[in-house]
C-alpha positions as protocol buffer text, in pm:
chain_id: "A"
residue {
  index: 1
  type: MET
  ca { x: 6629 y: 22981 z: -6159 }
}
residue {
  index: 2
  type: ASN
  ca { x: 6916 y: 22799 z: -5989 }
}
residue {
  index: 3
  type: TYR
  ca { x: 7246 y: 22689 z: -6146 }
}
residue {
  index: 4
  type: GLU
  ca { x: 7132 y: 22338 z: -6235 }
}
residue {
  index: 5
  type: ASP
  ca { x: 6816 y: 22469 z: -6404 }
}
residue {
  index: 6
  type: ARG
  ca { x: 7009 y: 22728 z: -6605 }
}
residue {
  index: 7
  type: LYS
  ca { x: 7269 y: 22476 z: -6717 }
}
residue {
  index: 8
  type: SER
  ca { x: 7012 y: 22210 z: -6809 }
}
residue {
  index: 9
  type: GLN
  ca { x: 6814 y: 22469 z: -7006 }
}
residue {
  index: 10
  type: VAL
  ca { x: 7124 y: 22562 z: -7209 }
}
residue {
  index: 11
  type: MET
  ca { x: 7214 y: 22195 z: -7263 }
}
residue {
  index: 12
  type: ARG
  ca { x: 6858 y: 22107 z: -7363 }
}
residue {
  index: 13
  type: LYS
  ca { x: 6859 y: 22380 z: -7628 }
}
residue {
  index: 14
  type: ARG
  ca { x: 7203 y: 22258 z: -7744 }
}
residue {
  index: 15
  type: CYS
  ca { x: 7371 y: 22592 z: -7692 }
}
residue {
  index: 16
  type: CYS
  ca { x: 7733 y: 22671 z: -7611 }
}
residue {
  index: 17
  type: LEU
  ca { x: 7816 y: 22713 z: -7240 }
}
residue {
  index: 18
  type: VAL
  ca { x: 8064 y: 22991 z: -7327 }
}
residue {
  index: 19
  type: CYS
  ca { x: 7871 y: 23223 z: -7560 }
}
residue {
  index: 20
  type: LEU
  ca { x: 7518 y: 23075 z: -7526 }
}
residue {
  index: 21
  type: LYS
  ca { x: 7479 y: 23053 z: -7904 }
}
residue {
  index: 22
  type: PRO
  ca { x: 7337 y: 22739 z: -8070 }
}
residue {
  index: 23
  type: GLY
  ca { x: 7523 y: 22530 z: -8323 }
}
residue {
  index: 24
  type: HIS
  ca { x: 7842 y: 22441 z: -8137 }
}
residue {
  index: 25
  type: MET
  ca { x: 7966 y: 22331 z: -7798 }
}
residue {
  index: 26
  type: ALA
  ca { x: 8206 y: 22505 z: -7559 }
}
residue {
  index: 27
  type: LYS
  ca { x: 8502 y: 22297 z: -7671 }
}
residue {
  index: 28
  type: LYS
  ca { x: 8477 y: 22439 z: -8025 }
}
residue {
  index: 29
  type: CYS
  ca { x: 8372 y: 22794 z: -7929 }
}
residue {
  index: 30
  type: HIS
  ca { x: 8584 y: 23076 z: -8073 }
}
residue {
  index: 31
  type: SER
  ca { x: 8453 y: 23338 z: -7830 }
}
residue {
  index: 32
  type: ASN
  ca { x: 8690 y: 23501 z: -7581 }
}
residue {
  index: 33
  type: VAL
  ca { x: 8428 y: 23517 z: -7305 }
}
residue {
  index: 34
  type: LYS
  ca { x: 8555 y: 23477 z: -6949 }
}
residue {
  index: 35
  type: CYS
  ca { x: 8342 y: 23455 z: -6639 }
}
residue {
  index: 36
  type: LEU
  ca { x: 8324 y: 23779 z: -6441 }
}
residue {
  index: 37
  type: ILE
  ca { x: 8312 y: 23584 z: -6116 }
}
residue {
  index: 38
  type: CYS
  ca { x: 8582 y: 23317 z: -6143 }
}
residue {
  index: 39
  type: GLU
  ca { x: 8755 y: 23418 z: -6470 }
}
residue {
  index: 40
  type: ARG
  ca { x: 8720 y: 23069 z: -6617 }
}
residue {
  index: 41
  type: ARG
  ca { x: 8590 y: 23008 z: -6968 }
}
residue {
  index: 42
  type: HIS
  ca { x: 8210 y: 23010 z: -6940 }
}
residue {
  index: 43
  type: CYS
  ca { x: 7924 y: 23258 z: -6927 }
}
residue {
  index: 44
  type: ALA
  ca { x: 7892 y: 23429 z: -6588 }
}
residue {
  index: 45
  type: LEU
  ca { x: 7527 y: 23324 z: -6569 }
}
residue {
  index: 46
  type: LEU
  ca { x: 7645 y: 22962 z: -6574 }
}
residue {
  index: 47
  type: CYS
  ca { x: 7920 y: 22998 z: -6314 }
}
residue {
  index: 48
  type: PRO
  ca { x: 7925 y: 22703 z: -6072 }
}
residue {
  index: 49
  type: ASP
  ca { x: 8053 y: 22942 z: -5801 }
}
residue {
  index: 50
  type: LEU
  ca { x: 7712 y: 23110 z: -5799 }
}
residue {
  index: 51
  type: ARG
  ca { x: 7585 y: 22799 z: -5619 }
}
residue {
  index: 52
  type: LYS
  ca { x: 7796 y: 22878 z: -5312 }
}
residue {
  index: 53
  type: ASP
  ca { x: 7657 y: 23058 z: -5012 }
}
residue {
  index: 54
  type: THR
  ca { x: 7674 y: 23436 z: -5051 }
}
residue {
  index: 55
  type: ASN
  ca { x: 7850 y: 23464 z: -4713 }
}
residue {
  index: 56
  type: SER
  ca { x: 8157 y: 23295 z: -4862 }
}
residue {
  index: 57
  type: TYR
  ca { x: 8196 y: 23586 z: -5103 }
}
residue {
  index: 58
  type: SER
  ca { x: 8231 y: 23850 z: -4831 }
}
residue {
  index: 59
  type: LYS
  ca { x: 8610 y: 23810 z: -4815 }
}
residue {
  index: 60
  type: GLY
  ca { x: 8662 y: 23736 z: -5184 }
}
residue {
  index: 61
  type: LYS
  ca { x: 8702 y: 23916 z: -5509 }
}
residue {
  index: 62
  type: VAL
  ca { x: 8333 y: 23916 z: -5593 }
}
residue {
  index: 63
  type: ALA
  ca { x: 8243 y: 24120 z: -5285 }
}
residue {
  index: 64
  type: GLU
  ca { x: 8501 y: 24382 z: -5385 }
}
residue {
  index: 65
  type: GLU
  ca { x: 8364 y: 24397 z: -5739 }
}
residue {
  index: 66
  type: GLU
  ca { x: 8007 y: 24433 z: -5612 }
}
residue {
  index: 67
  type: GLN
  ca { x: 8109 y: 24730 z: -5398 }
}
residue {
  index: 68
  type: LYS
  ca { x: 8279 y: 24902 z: -5693 }
}
residue {
  index: 69
  type: SER
  ca { x: 8003 y: 24847 z: -5945 }
}
residue {
  index: 70
  type: THR
  ca { x: 7636 y: 24768 z: -5916 }
}
residue {
  index: 71
  type: GLU
  ca { x: 7578 y: 24706 z: -6286 }
}
residue {
  index: 72
  type: VAL
  ca { x: 7709 y: 24427 z: -6511 }
}
residue {
  index: 73
  type: LEU
  ca { x: 7656 y: 24412 z: -6885 }
}
residue {
  index: 74
  type: LEU
  ca { x: 7675 y: 24075 z: -7057 }
}
residue {
  index: 75
  type: THR
  ca { x: 7696 y: 24072 z: -7434 }
}
residue {
  index: 76
  type: ASN
  ca { x: 7746 y: 23824 z: -7710 }
}
residue {
  index: 77
  type: LEU
  ca { x: 7971 y: 23974 z: -7970 }
}
residue {
  index: 78
  type: PRO
  ca { x: 7975 y: 23806 z: -8310 }
}
residue {
  index: 79
  type: SER
  ca { x: 8301 y: 23634 z: -8383 }
}
residue {
  index: 80
  type: GLU
  ca { x: 8358 y: 23626 z: -8757 }
}
residue {
  index: 81
  type: ARG
  ca { x: 8594 y: 23344 z: -8848 }
}
residue {
  index: 82
  type: GLU
  ca { x: 8571 y: 23394 z: -9225 }
}
residue {
  index: 83
  type: ILE
  ca { x: 8823 y: 23607 z: -9412 }
}
residue {
  index: 84
  type: TYR
  ca { x: 8724 y: 23752 z: -9745 }
}
residue {
  index: 85
  type: LEU
  ca { x: 8996 y: 23803 z: -10004 }
}
residue {
  index: 86
  type: LYS
  ca { x: 8948 y: 24071 z: -10266 }
}
residue {
  index: 87
  type: THR
  ca { x: 9017 y: 23931 z: -10612 }
}
residue {
  index: 88
  type: ASN
  ca { x: 9063 y: 24091 z: -10951 }
}
residue {
  index: 89
  type: THR
  ca { x: 9022 y: 23943 z: -11298 }
}
residue {
  index: 90
  type: VAL
  ca { x: 9323 y: 23991 z: -11526 }
}
residue {
  index: 91
  type: ARG
  ca { x: 9350 y: 23919 z: -11900 }
}
residue {
  index: 92
  type: LEU
  ca { x: 9687 y: 23794 z: -12014 }
}
residue {
  index: 93
  type: ARG
  ca { x: 9815 y: 23850 z: -12368 }
}
residue {
  index: 94
  type: HIS
  ca { x: 10086 y: 23652 z: -12532 }
}
residue {
  index: 95
  type: TYR
  ca { x: 10354 y: 23887 z: -12681 }
}
């Protein structure tokens, strides 16, 4: 699947371009995901630089990274934005 197909699939399913989760768009995403290829704020699978010819990477950072590591792990970590406050019930007496 090429870049345009991947991006249109994500857009069609109304998912975020950063974390790929449904229910919000990239502008309102709280995830700290950065692209492993260009270090911009989107999922590496949706990097526009993947469209470029692979020969252009031979002198760049991506070629160095590919030589160092042959495996990449992409995860979606949950980002909890709710904070729960522990409360206690107290009875007050008038003295």
